[in-house]
Each structure stands twice: as C-alpha cells, then as structure tokens.
Coordinates of C-alpha atoms in Angstrom, one line a residue:
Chain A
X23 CA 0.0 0.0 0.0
X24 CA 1.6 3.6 -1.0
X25 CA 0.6 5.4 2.1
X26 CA 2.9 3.0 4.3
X27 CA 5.6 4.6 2.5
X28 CA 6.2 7.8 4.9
X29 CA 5.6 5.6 7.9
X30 CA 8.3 4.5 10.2
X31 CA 9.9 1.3 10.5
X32 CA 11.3 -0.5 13.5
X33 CA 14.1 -2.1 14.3
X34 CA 12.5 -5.4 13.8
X35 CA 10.6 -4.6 9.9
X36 CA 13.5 -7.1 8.6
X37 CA 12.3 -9.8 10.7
X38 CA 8.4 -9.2 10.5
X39 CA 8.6 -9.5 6.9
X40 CA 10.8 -12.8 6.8
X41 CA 8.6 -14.0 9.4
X42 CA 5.4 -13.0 6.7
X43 CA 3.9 -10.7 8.5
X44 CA 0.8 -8.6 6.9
X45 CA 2.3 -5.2 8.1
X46 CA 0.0 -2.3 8.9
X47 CA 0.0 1.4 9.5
X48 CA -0.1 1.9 13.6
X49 CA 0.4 5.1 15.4
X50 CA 2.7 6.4 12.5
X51 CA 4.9 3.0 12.3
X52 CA 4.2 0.2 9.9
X53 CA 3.5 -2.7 12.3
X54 CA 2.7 -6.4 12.2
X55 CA -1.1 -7.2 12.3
X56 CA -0.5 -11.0 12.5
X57 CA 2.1 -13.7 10.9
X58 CA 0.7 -16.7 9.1
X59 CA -0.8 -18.4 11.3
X60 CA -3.4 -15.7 12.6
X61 CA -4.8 -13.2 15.3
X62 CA -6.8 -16.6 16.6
X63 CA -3.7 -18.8 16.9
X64 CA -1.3 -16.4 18.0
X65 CA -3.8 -15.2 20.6
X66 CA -4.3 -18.8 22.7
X67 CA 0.0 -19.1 22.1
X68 CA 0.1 -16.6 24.5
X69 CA -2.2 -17.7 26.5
X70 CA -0.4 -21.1 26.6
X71 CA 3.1 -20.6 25.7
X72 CA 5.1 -17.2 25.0
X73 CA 4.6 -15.1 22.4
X74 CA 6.7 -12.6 21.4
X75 CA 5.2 -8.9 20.3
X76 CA 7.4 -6.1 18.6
X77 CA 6.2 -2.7 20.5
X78 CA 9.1 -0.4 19.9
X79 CA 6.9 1.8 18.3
X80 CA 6.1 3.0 22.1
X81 CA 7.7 5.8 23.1
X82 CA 10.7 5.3 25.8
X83 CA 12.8 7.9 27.8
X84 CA 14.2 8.7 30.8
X85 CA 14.4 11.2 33.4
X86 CA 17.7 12.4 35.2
X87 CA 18.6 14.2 37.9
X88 CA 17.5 15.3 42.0
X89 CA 14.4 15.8 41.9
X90 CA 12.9 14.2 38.5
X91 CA 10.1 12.4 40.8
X92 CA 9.1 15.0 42.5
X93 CA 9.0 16.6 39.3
X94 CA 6.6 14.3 37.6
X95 CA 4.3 14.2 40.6
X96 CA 3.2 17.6 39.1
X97 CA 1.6 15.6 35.8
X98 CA 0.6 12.9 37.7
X99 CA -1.4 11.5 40.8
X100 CA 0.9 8.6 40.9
X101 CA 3.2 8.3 44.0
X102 CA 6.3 8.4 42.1
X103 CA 8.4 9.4 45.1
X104 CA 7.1 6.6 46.8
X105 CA 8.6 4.3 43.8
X106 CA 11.0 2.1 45.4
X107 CA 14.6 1.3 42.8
X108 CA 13.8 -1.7 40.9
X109 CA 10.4 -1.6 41.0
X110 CA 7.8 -0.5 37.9
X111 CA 4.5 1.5 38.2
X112 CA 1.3 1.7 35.8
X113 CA 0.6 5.4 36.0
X114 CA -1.8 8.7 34.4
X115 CA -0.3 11.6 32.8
X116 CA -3.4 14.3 33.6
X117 CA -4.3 17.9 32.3
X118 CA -5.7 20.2 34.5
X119 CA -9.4 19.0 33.7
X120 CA -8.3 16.0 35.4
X121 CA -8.8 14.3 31.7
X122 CA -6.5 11.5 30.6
X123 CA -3.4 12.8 28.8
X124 CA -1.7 9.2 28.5
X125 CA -1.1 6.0 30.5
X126 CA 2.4 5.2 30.9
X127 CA 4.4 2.8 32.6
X128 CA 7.4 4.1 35.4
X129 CA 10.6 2.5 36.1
X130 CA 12.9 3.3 38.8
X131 CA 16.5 2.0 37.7
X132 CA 18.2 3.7 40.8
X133 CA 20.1 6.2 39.0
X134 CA 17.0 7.8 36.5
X135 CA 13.1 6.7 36.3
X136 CA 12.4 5.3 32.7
X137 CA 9.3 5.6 31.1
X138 CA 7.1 3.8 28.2
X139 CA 4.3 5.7 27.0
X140 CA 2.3 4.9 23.8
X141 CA 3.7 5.2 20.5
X142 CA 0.3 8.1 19.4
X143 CA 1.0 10.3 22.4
X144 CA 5.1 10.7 22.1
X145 CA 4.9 14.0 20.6
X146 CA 2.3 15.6 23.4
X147 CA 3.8 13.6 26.7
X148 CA 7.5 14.2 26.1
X149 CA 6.9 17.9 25.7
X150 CA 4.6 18.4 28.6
X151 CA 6.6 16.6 31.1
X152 CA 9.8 18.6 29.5
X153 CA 7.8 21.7 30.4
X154 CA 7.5 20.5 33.9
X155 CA 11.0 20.4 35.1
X156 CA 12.5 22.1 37.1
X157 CA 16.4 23.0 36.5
X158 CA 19.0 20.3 36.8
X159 CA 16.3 17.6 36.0
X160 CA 16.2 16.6 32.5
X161 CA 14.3 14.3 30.2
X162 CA 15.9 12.2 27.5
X163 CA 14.2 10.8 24.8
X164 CA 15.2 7.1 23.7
X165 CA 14.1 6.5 20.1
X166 CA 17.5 4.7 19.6
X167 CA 15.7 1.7 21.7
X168 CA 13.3 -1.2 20.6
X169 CA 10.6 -2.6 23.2
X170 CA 10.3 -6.2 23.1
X171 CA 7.5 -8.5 25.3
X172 CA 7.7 -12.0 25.6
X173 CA 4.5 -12.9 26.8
X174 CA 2.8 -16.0 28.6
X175 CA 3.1 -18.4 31.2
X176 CA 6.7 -19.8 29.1
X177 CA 8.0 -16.5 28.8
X178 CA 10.0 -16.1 31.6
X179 CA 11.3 -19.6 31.9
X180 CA 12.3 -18.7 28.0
X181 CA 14.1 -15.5 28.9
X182 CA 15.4 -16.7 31.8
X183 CA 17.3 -19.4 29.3
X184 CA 19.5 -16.2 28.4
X185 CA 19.0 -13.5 31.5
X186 CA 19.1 -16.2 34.6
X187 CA 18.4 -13.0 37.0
X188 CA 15.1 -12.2 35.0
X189 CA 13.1 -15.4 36.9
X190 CA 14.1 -13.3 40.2
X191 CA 11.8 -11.0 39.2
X192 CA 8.2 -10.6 40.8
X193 CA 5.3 -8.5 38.7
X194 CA 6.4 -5.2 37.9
X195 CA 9.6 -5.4 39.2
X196 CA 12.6 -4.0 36.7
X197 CA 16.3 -5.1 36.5
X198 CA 18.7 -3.5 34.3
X199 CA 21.4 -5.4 32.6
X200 CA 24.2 -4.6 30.1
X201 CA 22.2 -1.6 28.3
X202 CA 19.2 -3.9 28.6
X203 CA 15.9 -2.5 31.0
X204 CA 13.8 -5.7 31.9
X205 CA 10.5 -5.4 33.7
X206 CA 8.1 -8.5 34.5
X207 CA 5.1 -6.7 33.2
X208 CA 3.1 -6.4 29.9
X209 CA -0.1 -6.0 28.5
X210 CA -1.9 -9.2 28.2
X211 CA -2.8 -10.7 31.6
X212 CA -0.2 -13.2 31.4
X213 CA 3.1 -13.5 33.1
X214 CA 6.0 -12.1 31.0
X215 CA 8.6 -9.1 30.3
X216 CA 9.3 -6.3 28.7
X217 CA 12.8 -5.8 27.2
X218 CA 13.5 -2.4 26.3
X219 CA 17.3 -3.0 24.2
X220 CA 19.6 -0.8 22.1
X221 CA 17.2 -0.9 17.9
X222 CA 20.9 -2.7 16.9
X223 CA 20.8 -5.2 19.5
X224 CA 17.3 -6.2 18.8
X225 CA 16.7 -8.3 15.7
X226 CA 19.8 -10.7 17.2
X227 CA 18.0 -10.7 20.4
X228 CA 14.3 -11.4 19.3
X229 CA 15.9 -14.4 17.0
X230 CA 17.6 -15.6 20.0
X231 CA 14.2 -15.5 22.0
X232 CA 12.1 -17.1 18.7
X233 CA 14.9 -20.2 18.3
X234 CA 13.7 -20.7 22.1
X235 CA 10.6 -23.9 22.9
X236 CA 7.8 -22.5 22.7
X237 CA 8.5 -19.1 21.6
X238 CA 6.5 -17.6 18.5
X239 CA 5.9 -14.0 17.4
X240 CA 2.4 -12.6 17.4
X241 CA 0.8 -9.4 16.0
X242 CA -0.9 -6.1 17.3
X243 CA -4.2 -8.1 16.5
X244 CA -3.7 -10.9 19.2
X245 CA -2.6 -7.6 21.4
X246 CA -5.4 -6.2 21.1
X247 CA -7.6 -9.5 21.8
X248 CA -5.2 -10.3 24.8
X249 CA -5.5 -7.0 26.5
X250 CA -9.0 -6.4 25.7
X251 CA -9.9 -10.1 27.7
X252 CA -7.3 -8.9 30.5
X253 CA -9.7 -5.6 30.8
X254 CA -6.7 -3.4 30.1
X255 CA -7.2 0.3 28.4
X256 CA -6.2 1.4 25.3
X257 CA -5.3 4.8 25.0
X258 CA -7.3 6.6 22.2
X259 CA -10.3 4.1 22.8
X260 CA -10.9 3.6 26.2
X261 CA -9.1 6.6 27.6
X262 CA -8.5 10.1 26.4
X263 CA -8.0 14.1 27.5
X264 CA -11.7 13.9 28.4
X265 CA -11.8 11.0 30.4
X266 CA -11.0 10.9 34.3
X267 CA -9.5 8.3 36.1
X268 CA -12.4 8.1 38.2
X269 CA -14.9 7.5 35.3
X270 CA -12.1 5.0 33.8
X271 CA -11.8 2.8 37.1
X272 CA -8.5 4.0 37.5
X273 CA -8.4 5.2 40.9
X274 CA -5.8 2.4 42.2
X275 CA -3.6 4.5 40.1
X276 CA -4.0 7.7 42.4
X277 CA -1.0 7.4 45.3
X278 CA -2.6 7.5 48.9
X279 CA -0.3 10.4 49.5
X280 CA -1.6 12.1 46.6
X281 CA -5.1 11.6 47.8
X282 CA -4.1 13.7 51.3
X283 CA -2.4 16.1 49.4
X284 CA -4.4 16.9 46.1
X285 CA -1.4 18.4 44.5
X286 CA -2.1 16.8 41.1
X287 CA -4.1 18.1 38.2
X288 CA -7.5 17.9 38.2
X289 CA -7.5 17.1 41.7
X290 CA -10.6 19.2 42.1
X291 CA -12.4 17.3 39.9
X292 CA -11.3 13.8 40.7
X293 CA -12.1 14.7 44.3
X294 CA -16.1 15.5 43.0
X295 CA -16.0 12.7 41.5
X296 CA -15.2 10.4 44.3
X297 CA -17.3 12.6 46.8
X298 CA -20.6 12.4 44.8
X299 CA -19.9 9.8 41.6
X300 CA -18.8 10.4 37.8
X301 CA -21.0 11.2 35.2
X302 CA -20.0 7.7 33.7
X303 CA -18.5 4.6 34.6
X304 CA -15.7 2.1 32.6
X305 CA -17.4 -1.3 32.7
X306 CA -16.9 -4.7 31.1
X307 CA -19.8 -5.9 29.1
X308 CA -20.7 -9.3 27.4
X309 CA -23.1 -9.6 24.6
X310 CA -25.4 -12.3 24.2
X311 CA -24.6 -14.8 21.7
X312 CA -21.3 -15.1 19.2
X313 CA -21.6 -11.4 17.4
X314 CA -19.1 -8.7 18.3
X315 CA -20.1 -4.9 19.3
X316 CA -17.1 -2.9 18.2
X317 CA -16.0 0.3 19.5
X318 CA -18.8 3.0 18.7
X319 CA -21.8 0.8 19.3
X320 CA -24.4 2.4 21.5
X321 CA -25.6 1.3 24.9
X322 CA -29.1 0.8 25.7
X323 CA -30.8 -0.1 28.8
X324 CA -32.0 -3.3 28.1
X325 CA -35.5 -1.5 27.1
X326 CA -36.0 2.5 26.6
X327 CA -34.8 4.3 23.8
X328 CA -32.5 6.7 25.3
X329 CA -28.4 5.6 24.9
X330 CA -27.0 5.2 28.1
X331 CA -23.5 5.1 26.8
X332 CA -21.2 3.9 24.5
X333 CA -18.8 1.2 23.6
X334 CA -15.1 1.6 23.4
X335 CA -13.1 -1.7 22.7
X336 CA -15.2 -4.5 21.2
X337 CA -14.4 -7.9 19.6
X338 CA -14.0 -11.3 20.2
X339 CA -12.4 -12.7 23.1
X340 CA -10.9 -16.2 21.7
X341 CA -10.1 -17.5 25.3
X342 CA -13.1 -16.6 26.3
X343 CA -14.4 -17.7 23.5
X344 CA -17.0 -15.3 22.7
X345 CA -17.6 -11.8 22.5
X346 CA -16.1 -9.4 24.9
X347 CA -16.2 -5.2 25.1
X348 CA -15.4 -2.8 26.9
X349 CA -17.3 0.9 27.4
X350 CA -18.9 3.4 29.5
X351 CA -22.2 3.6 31.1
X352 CA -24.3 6.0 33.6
X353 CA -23.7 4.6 37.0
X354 CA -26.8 3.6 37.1
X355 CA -26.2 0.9 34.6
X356 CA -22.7 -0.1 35.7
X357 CA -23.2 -2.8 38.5
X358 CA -22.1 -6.5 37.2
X359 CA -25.5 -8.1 35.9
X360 CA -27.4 -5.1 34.5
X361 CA -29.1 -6.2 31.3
X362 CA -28.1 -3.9 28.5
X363 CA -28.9 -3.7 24.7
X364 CA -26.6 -2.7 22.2
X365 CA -27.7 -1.0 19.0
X366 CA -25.1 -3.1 15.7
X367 CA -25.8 -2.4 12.5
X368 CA -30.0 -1.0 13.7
X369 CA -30.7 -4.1 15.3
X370 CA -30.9 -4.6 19.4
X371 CA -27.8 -7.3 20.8
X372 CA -29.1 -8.3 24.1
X373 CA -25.7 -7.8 26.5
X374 CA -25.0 -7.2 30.0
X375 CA -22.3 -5.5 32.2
X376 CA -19.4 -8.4 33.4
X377 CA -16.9 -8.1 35.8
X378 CA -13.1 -7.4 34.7
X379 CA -11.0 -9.0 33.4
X380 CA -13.0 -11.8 31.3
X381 CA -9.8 -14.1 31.6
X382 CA -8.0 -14.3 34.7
X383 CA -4.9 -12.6 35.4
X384 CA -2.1 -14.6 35.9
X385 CA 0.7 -12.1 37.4
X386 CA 4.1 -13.4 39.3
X387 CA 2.7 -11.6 42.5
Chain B
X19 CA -19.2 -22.2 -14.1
X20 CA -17.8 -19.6 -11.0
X21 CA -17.6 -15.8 -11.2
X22 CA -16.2 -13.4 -8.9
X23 CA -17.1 -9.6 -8.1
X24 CA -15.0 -6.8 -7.3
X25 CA -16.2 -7.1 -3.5
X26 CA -14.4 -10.8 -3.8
X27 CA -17.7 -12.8 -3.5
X28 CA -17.8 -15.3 -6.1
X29 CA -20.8 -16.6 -7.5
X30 CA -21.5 -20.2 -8.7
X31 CA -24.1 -20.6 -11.4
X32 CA -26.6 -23.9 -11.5
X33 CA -29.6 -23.5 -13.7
X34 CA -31.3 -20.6 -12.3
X35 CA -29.7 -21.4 -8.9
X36 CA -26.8 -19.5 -7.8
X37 CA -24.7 -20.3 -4.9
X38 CA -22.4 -17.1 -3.4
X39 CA -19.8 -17.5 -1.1
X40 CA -16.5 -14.9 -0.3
X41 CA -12.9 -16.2 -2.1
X42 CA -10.3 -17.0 -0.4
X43 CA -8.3 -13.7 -1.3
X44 CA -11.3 -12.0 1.0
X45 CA -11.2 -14.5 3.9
X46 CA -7.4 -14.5 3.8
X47 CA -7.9 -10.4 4.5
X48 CA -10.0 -11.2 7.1
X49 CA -8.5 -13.9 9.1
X50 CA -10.1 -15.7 11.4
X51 CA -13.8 -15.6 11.0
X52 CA -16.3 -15.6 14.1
X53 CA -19.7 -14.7 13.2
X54 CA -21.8 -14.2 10.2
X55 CA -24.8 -12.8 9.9
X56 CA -26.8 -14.5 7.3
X57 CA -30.0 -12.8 5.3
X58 CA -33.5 -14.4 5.8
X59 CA -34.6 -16.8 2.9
X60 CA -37.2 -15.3 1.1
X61 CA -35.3 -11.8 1.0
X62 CA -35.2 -9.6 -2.5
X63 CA -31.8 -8.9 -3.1
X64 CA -30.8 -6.4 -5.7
X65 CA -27.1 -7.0 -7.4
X66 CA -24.8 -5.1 -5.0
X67 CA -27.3 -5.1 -2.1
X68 CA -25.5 -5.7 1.4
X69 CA -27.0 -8.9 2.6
X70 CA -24.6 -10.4 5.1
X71 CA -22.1 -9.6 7.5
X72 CA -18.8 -11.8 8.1
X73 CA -16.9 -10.4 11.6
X74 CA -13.6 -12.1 12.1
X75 CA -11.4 -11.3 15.2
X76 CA -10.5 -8.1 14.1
X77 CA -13.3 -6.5 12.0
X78 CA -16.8 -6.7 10.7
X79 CA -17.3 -6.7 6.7
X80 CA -20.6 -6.5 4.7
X81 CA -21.2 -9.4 1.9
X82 CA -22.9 -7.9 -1.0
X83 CA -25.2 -10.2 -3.5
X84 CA -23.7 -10.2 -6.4
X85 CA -26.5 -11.1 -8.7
X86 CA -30.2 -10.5 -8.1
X87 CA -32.7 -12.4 -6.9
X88 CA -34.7 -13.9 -4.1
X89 CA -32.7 -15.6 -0.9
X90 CA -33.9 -19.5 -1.0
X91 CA -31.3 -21.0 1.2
X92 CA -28.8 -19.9 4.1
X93 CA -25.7 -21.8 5.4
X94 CA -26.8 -22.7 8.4
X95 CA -23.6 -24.9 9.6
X96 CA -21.4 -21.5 9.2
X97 CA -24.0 -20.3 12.6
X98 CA -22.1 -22.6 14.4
X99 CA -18.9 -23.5 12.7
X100 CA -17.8 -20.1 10.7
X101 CA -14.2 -20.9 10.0
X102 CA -15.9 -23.1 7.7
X103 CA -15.5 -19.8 5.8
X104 CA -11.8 -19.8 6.1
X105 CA -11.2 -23.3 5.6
X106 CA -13.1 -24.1 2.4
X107 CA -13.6 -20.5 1.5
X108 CA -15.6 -22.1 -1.9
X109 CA -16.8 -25.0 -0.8
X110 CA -18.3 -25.8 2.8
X111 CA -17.7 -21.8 3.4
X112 CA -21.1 -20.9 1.1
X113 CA -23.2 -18.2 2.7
X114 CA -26.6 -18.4 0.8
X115 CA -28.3 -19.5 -2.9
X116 CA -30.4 -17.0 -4.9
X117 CA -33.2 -17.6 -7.6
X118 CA -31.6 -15.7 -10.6
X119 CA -33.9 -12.9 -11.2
X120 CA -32.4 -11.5 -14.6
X121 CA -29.4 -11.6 -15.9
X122 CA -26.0 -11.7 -14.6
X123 CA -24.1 -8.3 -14.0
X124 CA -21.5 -7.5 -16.7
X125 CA -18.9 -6.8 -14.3
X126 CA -18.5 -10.3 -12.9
X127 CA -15.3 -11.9 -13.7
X128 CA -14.3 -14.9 -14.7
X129 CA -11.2 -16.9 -12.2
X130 CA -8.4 -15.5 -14.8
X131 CA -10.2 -11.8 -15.0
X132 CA -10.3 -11.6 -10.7
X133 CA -6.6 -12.9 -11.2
X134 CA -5.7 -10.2 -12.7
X135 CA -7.7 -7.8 -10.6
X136 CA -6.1 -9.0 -7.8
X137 CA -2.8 -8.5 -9.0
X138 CA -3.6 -4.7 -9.8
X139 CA -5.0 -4.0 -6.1

C-alpha cells in the first residue's frame, strides 16, 4: 500500500517481513497485524506458551537528575516518590481537567526513572513533562531503543534461558542489565517481560528468544484481543483528555499520599467525582450470543430508547471464546448483571455489564 | 461455471440457482472468522445489495449479492462453525443461494479476470 511509505519502521521490519507478516500502519509506524498463522492462533499461544510482540513503536525515555520524581508528581497522581529502585509502576499523565493525557508505565533503575508511554502520544507527553521540570532535571528521549515482550506463562522460563536474573523478578519489578531495562510486566494478563534494548541489538536478540521452545511471534491483533480479555485500556479508545481516572476505574492509580495532598491536576475534579460519583463509569460488558459490538456501538438499557452510553473496545475474546467489550455507562447501569442492549448495525444485541477482566490474570505476585 | 465480483464474492451458477460465497483472497484479508450474519430466505436482493455480515477477530465486513434475486437457502452450519469460511472458502464456506432474477451483471469476472484484478489492487 503507497501510504505505508512515509511511515516509520522498526528495528525489527526485517524480521516481521521474513517472518510473513501482513504489516500495517499503527500510530505512525508500519507494524505487524498477524504472521501466518493468525490473530486466533497467535492469541491462545500466549495464552499457553510465550509469544513474542514487537512494541518499539512505544515511546521510551528517561528522566535524570535530583528531583525528577518529585517533578513528575506535578503531571501525575501517581506516587512516584514513593517508587522504590527496581520496582515499575502503571501510572496517568493528567491535564488540569483531570482528563487522561496518557497511560504510561514508570521505572525506577536507581540512577533515572524510565518511562514507556504509547507510540500516538510521544509528541504531546514528552513535551509536557519537559515543560514541567524544574532546572538540573532533564528528560531524555530514547528513540535509539526497541521494546520487546515475551509474553505468557513460558515467557520467563524462556528468557530466563539467556538472563538467569530475570526469573528473580516478581510483577512489575525491573532489573537492568548490560544496556538492557527488563520489567516483569506487559499488556496481556499473562506473566512475562518487557525488554527495552539498544534498535541494533534487537533483531539478534528477538531471533535468540524465537529459536527458544515455545517461543513464536504474534501481532498487534492478538494484542489487542489479549489486553482487551485482561480488561486493560487502550489509549485513544478507552481513555482520552476527556476521560477521568475516576470514570475510567482507574483510581488504584492515584498514590494515597496524593489523595491527602491533592497536589495533582484535576484534583478538584477527581475529588467530585469520588465525593458524589462520575458522570460515567468504565465497565466490562458481554453480549449475548457469538456477534461482536465494536468500539462505537451504542448502549441501551436493556428496554428504553434513550443511549445510556457507548462502547469503546469491542471484539471477540478467543479464550473466552465469545464476544467481549469494553465501554462506558451512567452509573446507574454499571453494576455487574445489569441487562443492557446494544444498538449493531439498527438491530438490538441483548448484552449485560461483566466483571473485569474476562480471563483471569495470571501475574508473578 | 464460477464468477467473482470486485467485492471478492464469487458466485457459482446452476440453472437458475446460484450459490455465493467470499474467495479465499477476501477471507485470507479477514482472518479468522467468528460470526456471520446470514439474510433471511425469502429476502429480494438487488445485485450489489449488502445482505450479510462476516466479523472475524478483528473486523466486521458486509457481503454484498452479487447477482439478483430472491434468498432461498442460508448456510446454516457456518451459525455454528464459521471458519468453515476460512477453511473451504468455496466450498463448505457458502453463505446463501439465490433464484436468478435476470441476468448476470456485466462486471462479474471470470477466475483469470479476478486474477488479474487481484494482482492490480
């Protein structure tokens, strides 16, 4: 396809296409969709062996000097300070609405916190947190890095094959090792790492992983299945500048320090929110039957014509095999069990709201 | 005798009987298939008229009748097993059978014609 053309490439475009990837255009990067053997297959070899996903389209950097936590507390209601050395946190960047700027993930490697935040929202996070500092802390883009997961209840027996110190690792913890960043985390609801690696080590390094038992690679499309059935968000769908971490189910994310202090953006409105409830609610929802709701299907009580919200993620859950979704509802309609009816293609799916995640999370706690 | 349409259904011809199905180009596109939505029989289809709908694990895609006619007879086996559709894309993969109503559209291709249409997308 010719508009691929001005799209970048990473470190690992070599490899996709010897592997026969179909590549597609992703948050500016042509990425693979799926190898041969499909979104379906690749999905349950996660779920039952390791696969390996190519994410260095994500954006990866790090901050340096006294002071860079404190620093970032100022964009975030995370306790970064609180963020013990060798140990990773799932955290908001917010705007002063309290909306959603990005979700990130938060290293602490002793000397610098590292960060991964998505691959669309590079060019507004980098320069906002830049704006932030204060003088003698600086932020350092990465873009000379690839992101690698292995993912799955193999992965870190597989890694651990090559980096014997990764099986020391509980979730979310974070090691570094010759130039190499390795957290036990990722984005699936399966055990499993995330290798962030110089883009000319990489393609040596994800061979080495693929030649491992049980290793093979899979696409953004079994990504998108995994996290959807692990009840993770996806920024751009189920989170954005309008959204509040209270209306996203996100409030685990919000340090208990930060909740004495409210010295975060939007603290005004989060603390509404949790005071007297959000306008709308993040739930899980299951519909009826085998047909997918996608993202942008309207929710209906199950009978009254007035939408009640809308979906955000949708599609079908193959370990779960059936469909899953993901949206927002008037809190009226979000407790587990409320009958809903969503509106595909004019005609009424019978669904209701489910608890989170559909598939169990299996973490190294 | 088997046709094909630019929206990569093809189209077997019997008599007055045709059967329609996606090819295998179109189900390769969409991977795995989940669901299909299959027209009631007794439906008036015009050629071109969305009929169907084929969702696979990553998106949902209308199936257009490629001829006219009236709907006599659905898959019903793709309801419960629709990577039928992927498997035998034109054979046990068939989505429904029309009653010719008229005759065929002049831009149906024959196998070597969608070839080559293929090869230009």
């Amino acid at each position: 396809m010719a508009d691929t053309d001005a799209l970048l490439a990473t470190p690992l475009e070599g490899l996709h296409r010897e592997l026969g990837a179909r590549m597609v255009p992703f948050a500016g990067y042509r990425m693979p969709l799926h190898y041969p053997r499909g979104i379906l297959a690749e999905h349950l070899h996660c779920r039952a062996a390791a696969a390996l996903f190519d994410v260095s389209h994500m954006g990866q950097a790090e901050l340096l000097g006294e002071g860079a936590a404190a620093a970032l507390e100022r964009l975030t209601p995370a306790d970064v300070q609180g963020l013990k050395p060798g140990r990773q946190r799932y955290a908001l960047l917010l705007n002063e609405g309290g909306g959603i700027v990005d979700d990130i993930m938060l290293a602490h490697l002793g000397s610098r916190l590292f960060l991964v935040v998505n691959a669309a929202r590079k060019a507004v996070d980098l320069p906002l947190i830049a704006a932030a500092l204060p003088p003698g802390v600086t932020l350092r883009p990465l873009a000379d890095r690839a992101l690698i997961a292995l993912q799955g209840p193999g992965a870190v027996a597989a890694v651990a094959s090559l980096l014997p110190e990764v099986s020391g690792l509980s979730f979310m913890g974070v090691i570094e090792r010759d130039g190499l960043v390795i957290s036990r985390s990722g984005y699936t609801g399966e055990d499993g790492v995330e290798i962030s690696l110089p883009a000319e080590q990489a393609e040596a390094f994800a061979r080495r992983l693929l030649a491992l038992p049980g290793v093979a690679p899979a696409g953004l499309g079994a990504r998108d299945s995994l996290r959807l059935e692990a009840g993770l968000c996806l920024y751009g769908q189920d989170l954005d500048e309008t959204t509040s971490p209270v209306e996203a189910n996100l409030v685990w994310t919000i340090g208990k320090r930060r909740r004495l202090s409210w010295d975060f953006p939007g603290a005004e409105r989060i603390r509404s929110e949790l005071d007297s409830g959000p306008a709308r609610l993040r739930v899980g929802i299951r519909p009826q039957g085998r047909q997918p709701a996608r993202a942008g299907t309207p929710i209906h009580p199950a009978s009254g014509p007035e939408p009640v919200g809308i979906i955000t993620s949708g599609g079908f859950g193959p370990s779960v095999d059936g469909p899953i979704a993901m949206g927002y509802v008037a809190p009226a309609y979000a407790r587990d069990g409320t009958p809903l009816s969503l509106m595909v293609r004019g005609k009424a799916l019978p669904a209701a709201v489910a608890p989170l995640p559909f598939h169990p999370h299996r973490y190294a706690r | 005798m088997m046709k094909f349409s630019k929206d990569h259904e093809w189209v077997r011809v019997e008599g007055e009987i045709a059967t329609v199905g996606i090819t295998d180009h179109a189900q390769n596109a969409l991977g795995d298939v989940v669901f299909v939505d299959l027209p009631e029989p007794g439906r008036q289809v015009a050629a071109g008229e969305a009929c169907a709908v084929v969702e696979s694990v990553k998106a949902a895609s209308d199936v257009y009748a490629p001829v006219a006619g009236r709907i006599i007879e659905v898959n019903a086996a793709l309801v419960d097993d629709p990577g039928r559709i992927n498997r035998d894309p034109t054979g046990e993969g068939w989505f429904f059978r029309i009653a010719l109503e008229g005759p065929l559209p002049d831009d149906l291709m024959d196998a070597e014609a969608y070839a080559r249409f293929l090869e230009g997308l």
